[in-house]
mmCIF file of C-alpha atoms in Angstrom:
data_model
loop_
_atom_site.group_PDB
_atom_site.id
_atom_site.type_symbol
_atom_site.label_atom_id
_atom_site.label_comp_id
_atom_site.label_asym_id
_atom_site.label_seq_id
_atom_site.Cartn_x
_atom_site.Cartn_y
_atom_site.Cartn_z
ATOM 1 C CA MET A 9 30.385 -11.668 18.017
ATOM 2 C CA SER A 10 31.919 -13.943 15.397
ATOM 3 C CA ASP A 11 34.163 -13.126 12.435
ATOM 4 C CA GLN A 12 31.923 -15.365 10.322
ATOM 5 C CA ALA A 13 29.855 -13.513 7.717
ATOM 6 C CA LEU A 14 26.222 -14.440 8.257
ATOM 7 C CA LEU A 15 24.898 -12.121 5.533
ATOM 8 C CA ARG A 16 26.911 -10.908 2.579
ATOM 9 C CA ALA A 17 25.522 -8.694 -0.176
ATOM 10 C CA THR A 18 27.585 -7.961 -3.270
ATOM 11 C CA GLY A 19 26.656 -5.548 -6.055
ATOM 12 C CA VAL A 20 22.921 -5.641 -5.285
ATOM 13 C CA ARG A 21 20.840 -3.613 -7.720
ATOM 14 C CA LYS A 22 17.100 -3.044 -7.844
ATOM 15 C CA SER A 23 14.964 -0.895 -10.145
ATOM 16 C CA PHE A 24 11.292 -0.040 -10.181
ATOM 17 C CA GLY A 25 10.587 0.717 -13.813
ATOM 18 C CA SER A 26 13.126 3.302 -14.979
ATOM 19 C CA ILE A 27 14.106 4.278 -11.423
ATOM 20 C CA GLU A 28 17.145 2.498 -10.024
ATOM 21 C CA VAL A 29 16.664 2.371 -6.250
ATOM 22 C CA LEU A 30 19.681 0.225 -5.315
ATOM 23 C CA LYS A 31 22.854 0.959 -7.264
ATOM 24 C CA GLY A 32 25.271 -1.765 -6.278
ATOM 25 C CA ILE A 33 25.047 -2.379 -2.528
ATOM 26 C CA ASP A 34 27.938 -4.189 -0.828
ATOM 27 C CA LEU A 35 27.308 -5.057 2.815
ATOM 28 C CA THR A 36 28.402 -7.705 5.320
ATOM 29 C CA VAL A 37 26.727 -8.627 8.612
ATOM 30 C CA ARG A 38 28.714 -10.926 10.883
ATOM 31 C CA GLN A 39 27.148 -13.390 13.274
ATOM 32 C CA GLY A 40 26.103 -11.651 16.501
ATOM 33 C CA GLN A 41 26.538 -8.207 14.979
ATOM 34 C CA VAL A 42 24.066 -5.305 14.953
ATOM 35 C CA VAL A 43 24.331 -3.363 11.702
ATOM 36 C CA SER A 44 22.209 -0.239 11.276
ATOM 37 C CA LEU A 45 21.249 1.457 8.022
ATOM 38 C CA ILE A 46 20.695 5.199 8.231
ATOM 39 C CA GLY A 47 19.895 7.811 5.623
ATOM 40 C CA ALA A 48 17.139 10.014 4.289
ATOM 41 C CA SER A 49 13.819 8.630 3.117
ATOM 42 C CA GLY A 50 14.164 7.259 -0.405
ATOM 43 C CA SER A 51 17.818 6.281 -0.010
ATOM 44 C CA GLY A 52 17.021 2.575 -0.514
ATOM 45 C CA LYS A 53 17.222 1.262 3.057
ATOM 46 C CA THR A 54 13.820 -0.441 3.202
ATOM 47 C CA THR A 55 14.128 -1.742 -0.353
ATOM 48 C CA PHE A 56 17.386 -3.422 0.590
ATOM 49 C CA LEU A 57 15.771 -5.075 3.633
ATOM 50 C CA ARG A 58 12.927 -6.314 1.463
ATOM 51 C CA CYS A 59 15.416 -7.825 -0.982
ATOM 52 C CA VAL A 60 17.175 -9.615 1.873
ATOM 53 C CA ASN A 61 13.843 -11.076 3.011
ATOM 54 C CA LEU A 62 12.739 -11.925 -0.566
ATOM 55 C CA LEU A 63 9.782 -9.556 -0.389
ATOM 56 C CA GLU A 64 11.364 -7.869 -3.415
ATOM 57 C CA GLU A 65 13.464 -9.558 -6.090
ATOM 58 C CA HIS A 66 16.801 -7.862 -6.676
ATOM 59 C CA ASP A 67 17.729 -7.444 -10.337
ATOM 60 C CA SER A 68 21.406 -8.304 -10.093
ATOM 61 C CA GLY A 69 24.141 -8.949 -7.605
ATOM 62 C CA GLU A 70 24.113 -11.598 -4.911
ATOM 63 C CA ILE A 71 22.826 -11.919 -1.354
ATOM 64 C CA LEU A 72 24.193 -14.828 0.677
ATOM 65 C CA LEU A 73 22.880 -16.097 4.016
ATOM 66 C CA ASP A 74 25.310 -18.534 5.647
ATOM 67 C CA GLY A 75 26.947 -18.787 2.228
ATOM 68 C CA ASP A 76 23.663 -19.835 0.587
ATOM 69 C CA PRO A 77 22.412 -17.585 -2.263
ATOM 70 C CA ILE A 78 19.045 -16.060 -1.361
ATOM 71 C CA GLY A 79 16.280 -16.385 -3.919
ATOM 72 C CA TYR A 80 18.421 -17.394 -6.887
ATOM 73 C CA ARG A 81 21.158 -19.661 -8.107
ATOM 74 C CA VAL A 82 23.471 -19.067 -11.050
ATOM 75 C CA GLU A 83 23.542 -21.692 -13.795
ATOM 76 C CA GLY A 84 25.445 -21.216 -17.008
ATOM 77 C CA GLY A 85 25.977 -17.559 -16.198
ATOM 78 C CA LYS A 86 22.232 -16.955 -15.749
ATOM 79 C CA ARG A 87 20.277 -16.285 -12.566
ATOM 80 C CA ARG A 88 17.463 -18.748 -11.935
ATOM 81 C CA ARG A 89 14.778 -18.347 -9.303
ATOM 82 C CA LEU A 90 14.790 -21.025 -6.626
ATOM 83 C CA SER A 91 11.725 -23.182 -6.062
ATOM 84 C CA GLU A 92 9.008 -21.779 -3.812
ATOM 85 C CA ALA A 93 9.742 -24.508 -1.271
ATOM 86 C CA ARG A 94 13.399 -23.435 -1.136
ATOM 87 C CA VAL A 95 12.458 -19.757 -0.951
ATOM 88 C CA SER A 96 10.020 -20.455 1.896
ATOM 89 C CA ALA A 97 12.740 -22.326 3.774
ATOM 90 C CA GLN A 98 15.093 -19.369 3.340
ATOM 91 C CA ARG A 99 12.448 -16.905 4.532
ATOM 92 C CA ALA A 100 11.989 -18.991 7.685
ATOM 93 C CA ARG A 101 15.632 -18.267 8.570
ATOM 94 C CA ILE A 102 15.088 -14.497 8.392
ATOM 95 C CA GLY A 103 12.712 -12.693 10.741
ATOM 96 C CA MET A 104 11.355 -9.241 9.975
ATOM 97 C CA VAL A 105 9.558 -6.652 12.078
ATOM 98 C CA PHE A 106 7.769 -3.938 10.102
ATOM 99 C CA GLN A 107 6.739 -0.328 10.675
ATOM 100 C CA GLN A 108 3.138 -1.482 11.017
ATOM 101 C CA PHE A 109 2.560 -4.277 13.476
ATOM 102 C CA ASN A 110 0.795 -6.648 11.027
ATOM 103 C CA LEU A 111 -0.859 -8.644 13.808
ATOM 104 C CA PHE A 112 -3.917 -10.734 13.021
ATOM 105 C CA PRO A 113 -6.786 -8.855 14.712
ATOM 106 C CA HIS A 114 -8.840 -12.003 15.374
ATOM 107 C CA LEU A 115 -5.989 -13.722 17.245
ATOM 108 C CA THR A 116 -4.738 -13.054 20.762
ATOM 109 C CA ALA A 117 -1.160 -11.983 21.403
ATOM 110 C CA GLU A 118 -0.297 -15.582 22.251
ATOM 111 C CA GLU A 119 -2.023 -16.946 19.136
ATOM 112 C CA ASN A 120 -0.237 -14.421 16.916
ATOM 113 C CA VAL A 121 3.105 -15.706 18.195
ATOM 114 C CA MET A 122 2.030 -19.343 17.967
ATOM 115 C CA LEU A 123 0.851 -19.196 14.349
ATOM 116 C CA GLY A 124 4.220 -19.390 12.594
ATOM 117 C CA LEU A 125 5.474 -21.962 15.058
ATOM 118 C CA THR A 126 2.674 -24.373 14.177
ATOM 119 C CA LYS A 127 2.175 -23.560 10.477
ATOM 120 C CA VAL A 128 5.807 -23.105 9.412
ATOM 121 C CA LEU A 129 7.945 -24.980 11.937
ATOM 122 C CA GLY A 130 5.438 -27.765 12.617
ATOM 123 C CA ARG A 131 5.421 -27.391 16.394
ATOM 124 C CA THR A 132 2.535 -28.877 18.332
ATOM 125 C CA ARG A 133 0.102 -26.395 19.837
ATOM 126 C CA ALA A 134 1.371 -27.244 23.310
ATOM 127 C CA GLU A 135 4.983 -26.597 22.263
ATOM 128 C CA ALA A 136 4.016 -23.401 20.453
ATOM 129 C CA ARG A 137 2.039 -22.120 23.432
ATOM 130 C CA ASP A 138 5.002 -22.712 25.731
ATOM 131 C CA ILE A 139 7.424 -20.918 23.379
ATOM 132 C CA ALA A 140 4.982 -18.043 22.861
ATOM 133 C CA GLY A 141 4.581 -17.639 26.604
ATOM 134 C CA GLN A 142 8.342 -17.531 27.100
ATOM 135 C CA TRP A 143 8.854 -14.816 24.491
ATOM 136 C CA LEU A 144 5.873 -12.732 25.571
ATOM 137 C CA ALA A 145 7.356 -12.802 29.064
ATOM 138 C CA ARG A 146 10.729 -11.718 27.629
ATOM 139 C CA VAL A 147 9.125 -8.639 26.061
ATOM 140 C CA GLY A 148 7.157 -7.854 29.213
ATOM 141 C CA LEU A 149 3.733 -9.002 28.030
ATOM 142 C CA GLU A 150 3.082 -12.228 29.906
ATOM 143 C CA ALA A 151 -0.003 -10.655 31.509
ATOM 144 C CA ARG A 152 -1.326 -9.632 28.072
ATOM 145 C CA ARG A 153 -1.059 -13.016 26.336
ATOM 146 C CA GLU A 154 -4.849 -13.414 26.069
ATOM 147 C CA HIS A 155 -5.441 -9.855 24.864
ATOM 148 C CA TYR A 156 -6.401 -9.082 21.262
ATOM 149 C CA PRO A 157 -4.483 -6.411 19.317
ATOM 150 C CA TYR A 158 -7.245 -3.801 19.776
ATOM 151 C CA GLN A 159 -6.786 -4.199 23.546
ATOM 152 C CA LEU A 160 -3.074 -3.368 23.339
ATOM 153 C CA SER A 161 -1.224 -0.080 22.910
ATOM 154 C CA GLY A 162 0.895 0.483 19.827
ATOM 155 C CA GLY A 163 4.056 -0.231 21.786
ATOM 156 C CA GLN A 164 2.600 -3.454 23.143
ATOM 157 C CA GLN A 165 1.502 -4.549 19.665
ATOM 158 C CA GLN A 166 4.994 -3.918 18.326
ATOM 159 C CA ARG A 167 6.486 -5.949 21.178
ATOM 160 C CA VAL A 168 4.141 -8.821 20.252
ATOM 161 C CA ALA A 169 5.389 -8.504 16.657
ATOM 162 C CA ILE A 170 8.988 -8.729 17.895
ATOM 163 C CA ALA A 171 8.138 -11.768 20.033
ATOM 164 C CA ARG A 172 6.506 -13.399 17.007
ATOM 165 C CA ALA A 173 9.640 -12.840 14.906
ATOM 166 C CA VAL A 174 12.218 -14.050 17.441
ATOM 167 C CA ALA A 175 10.116 -17.059 18.502
ATOM 168 C CA MET A 176 10.869 -18.526 15.067
ATOM 169 C CA GLU A 177 14.575 -18.609 15.982
ATOM 170 C CA PRO A 178 15.744 -16.778 12.854
ATOM 171 C CA ARG A 179 19.394 -16.613 11.906
ATOM 172 C CA LEU A 180 18.943 -12.923 11.085
ATOM 173 C CA LEU A 181 16.396 -10.414 12.357
ATOM 174 C CA LEU A 182 15.443 -7.372 10.260
ATOM 175 C CA PHE A 183 13.871 -4.236 11.740
ATOM 176 C CA ASP A 184 12.307 -1.658 9.415
ATOM 177 C CA GLU A 185 11.640 1.637 11.240
ATOM 178 C CA VAL A 186 9.723 -0.259 13.910
ATOM 179 C CA THR A 187 9.148 2.826 16.079
ATOM 180 C CA SER A 188 7.991 5.206 13.343
ATOM 181 C CA ALA A 189 4.275 4.471 13.845
ATOM 182 C CA LEU A 190 4.432 4.858 17.633
ATOM 183 C CA ASP A 191 3.660 7.804 19.857
ATOM 184 C CA PRO A 192 6.893 9.222 21.322
ATOM 185 C CA GLU A 193 6.204 7.931 24.826
ATOM 186 C CA LEU A 194 5.948 4.356 23.502
ATOM 187 C CA VAL A 195 9.207 4.377 21.548
ATOM 188 C CA ALA A 196 11.454 3.686 24.538
ATOM 189 C CA GLU A 197 9.733 0.418 25.468
ATOM 190 C CA VAL A 198 10.261 -1.024 21.978
ATOM 191 C CA LEU A 199 13.865 0.190 21.758
ATOM 192 C CA GLY A 200 14.464 -1.404 25.158
ATOM 193 C CA VAL A 201 13.369 -4.801 23.840
ATOM 194 C CA MET A 202 15.593 -4.390 20.781
ATOM 195 C CA GLN A 203 18.555 -3.499 22.987
ATOM 196 C CA GLN A 204 17.983 -6.623 25.079
ATOM 197 C CA LEU A 205 18.002 -8.730 21.920
ATOM 198 C CA ALA A 206 21.223 -7.078 20.770
ATOM 199 C CA GLU A 207 22.851 -7.752 24.128
ATOM 200 C CA SER A 208 21.771 -11.409 23.921
ATOM 201 C CA GLY A 209 23.783 -11.827 20.699
ATOM 202 C CA MET A 210 20.948 -11.717 18.145
ATOM 203 C CA THR A 211 22.209 -10.834 14.662
ATOM 204 C CA MET A 212 20.254 -7.761 13.579
ATOM 205 C CA LEU A 213 20.019 -5.525 10.509
ATOM 206 C CA VAL A 214 18.218 -2.354 11.541
ATOM 207 C CA VAL A 215 16.743 0.578 9.618
ATOM 208 C CA SER A 216 16.085 3.404 12.061
ATOM 209 C CA HIS A 217 15.984 7.164 12.541
ATOM 210 C CA GLU A 218 16.529 6.724 16.292
ATOM 211 C CA MET A 219 20.103 7.966 16.101
ATOM 212 C CA LEU A 220 21.041 7.651 19.770
ATOM 213 C CA PHE A 221 19.823 4.056 19.762
ATOM 214 C CA VAL A 222 21.799 3.365 16.576
ATOM 215 C CA ARG A 223 24.928 4.907 18.095
ATOM 216 C CA ASP A 224 24.663 3.010 21.371
ATOM 217 C CA VAL A 225 23.633 -0.451 20.098
ATOM 218 C CA SER A 226 25.256 -0.868 16.678
ATOM 219 C CA HIS A 227 28.574 -2.513 15.943
ATOM 220 C CA HIS A 228 28.557 -1.115 12.399
ATOM 221 C CA VAL A 229 26.624 1.778 10.818
ATOM 222 C CA VAL A 230 25.951 2.207 7.104
ATOM 223 C CA PHE A 231 24.924 5.597 5.696
ATOM 224 C CA MET A 232 22.982 5.148 2.466
ATOM 225 C CA ASP A 233 22.430 7.966 0.013
ATOM 226 C CA GLY A 234 20.822 7.743 -3.410
ATOM 227 C CA GLY A 235 20.827 3.951 -3.461
ATOM 228 C CA ARG A 236 24.505 3.623 -2.588
ATOM 229 C CA VAL A 237 26.587 3.036 0.516
ATOM 230 C CA ALA A 238 28.057 6.502 1.032
ATOM 231 C CA GLN A 239 29.957 5.769 4.252
ATOM 232 C CA ALA A 240 30.234 2.831 6.620
ATOM 233 C CA GLY A 241 32.118 2.172 9.815
ATOM 234 C CA THR A 242 31.867 2.085 13.566
ATOM 235 C CA PRO A 243 29.325 4.424 15.218
ATOM 236 C CA ASP A 244 32.206 6.722 16.225
ATOM 237 C CA GLN A 245 33.523 6.890 12.653
ATOM 238 C CA VAL A 246 30.124 7.621 11.114
ATOM 239 C CA PHE A 247 28.681 9.972 13.734
ATOM 240 C CA HIS A 248 31.807 11.867 14.752
ATOM 241 C CA HIS A 249 33.933 11.727 11.588
ATOM 242 C CA PRO A 250 31.534 12.179 8.633
ATOM 243 C CA GLU A 251 33.442 12.165 5.369
ATOM 244 C CA SER A 252 30.946 14.089 3.261
ATOM 245 C CA GLU A 253 28.823 17.199 3.469
ATOM 246 C CA ARG A 254 25.829 14.987 2.689
ATOM 247 C CA LEU A 255 26.335 12.933 5.848
ATOM 248 C CA ARG A 256 27.074 16.049 7.929
ATOM 249 C CA SER A 257 23.836 17.582 6.673
ATOM 250 C CA PHE A 258 21.856 14.431 7.479
ATOM 251 C CA LEU A 259 23.243 14.172 11.011
ATOM 252 C CA GLY A 260 22.706 17.900 11.527
ATOM 253 C CA ARG A 261 18.959 17.263 11.560
ATOM 254 C CA PHE A 262 19.293 15.588 14.935
ATOM 255 C CA HIS A 263 19.761 18.769 16.942
ATOM 256 C CA GLY A 264 23.457 18.495 17.643
ATOM 257 C CA MET A 265 23.068 15.333 19.714
ATOM 258 C CA PHE A 266 26.456 14.106 18.524
ATOM 259 C CA GLY A 267 28.414 17.058 19.821
ATOM 260 C CA ASN A 268 30.648 19.596 18.103
ATOM 261 C CA ALA A 269 32.108 17.141 15.584
ATOM 262 C CA LEU A 270 29.335 18.113 13.191
#
């Protein structure tokens, strides 16, 4: 893990109509770090991820990737939207895996992984097929490369989605509750792939309610509440030394899995 800040968010705000969802988020993700966002539904976690990946436009504040402002530049004190070509190039540096698998049903697992490689990165089909095969093998699906999504379990589809994201060699990989749509027995296989990526040094920003996974894999944990960062620190600091009744109450939902500290 490096001391270099790969992602830095400062004062990020986002409203939907009269409802302010993000109320000044400050957050840093260092290269090779796994940072997890936890908190109740509606606390702003997914909205923040979507702002990082330019799926939502933040209203104010700044998000930097490798020191490069995402989505906007400031000229004469005013924020100006970057060109679509520049925005597309920035998106290509950030991978995202969603709650739903978002695979193309008419493409095989291999073709789903190949698509971005050929269309976005300009790889030849032969190159893309080789890369897709390597990543499908990494997630344990080499034997399923010719299967269509309907022929795969939910856990297998999500592993294809992860392979598709990492095959693009993103600088940062975002995970948005990627196990929430899975049956309980399929959760472990997806978390196992994510843990392997973390151990390989992939920089990851994770939204999850899988608290044991968050505790064991994260370098830094951020508890969000009401659109703000309410507490942040190491897993030990957040899970065993909660500073507020709100965080104690949130962690208390997880059946005492963090011991008597709560």
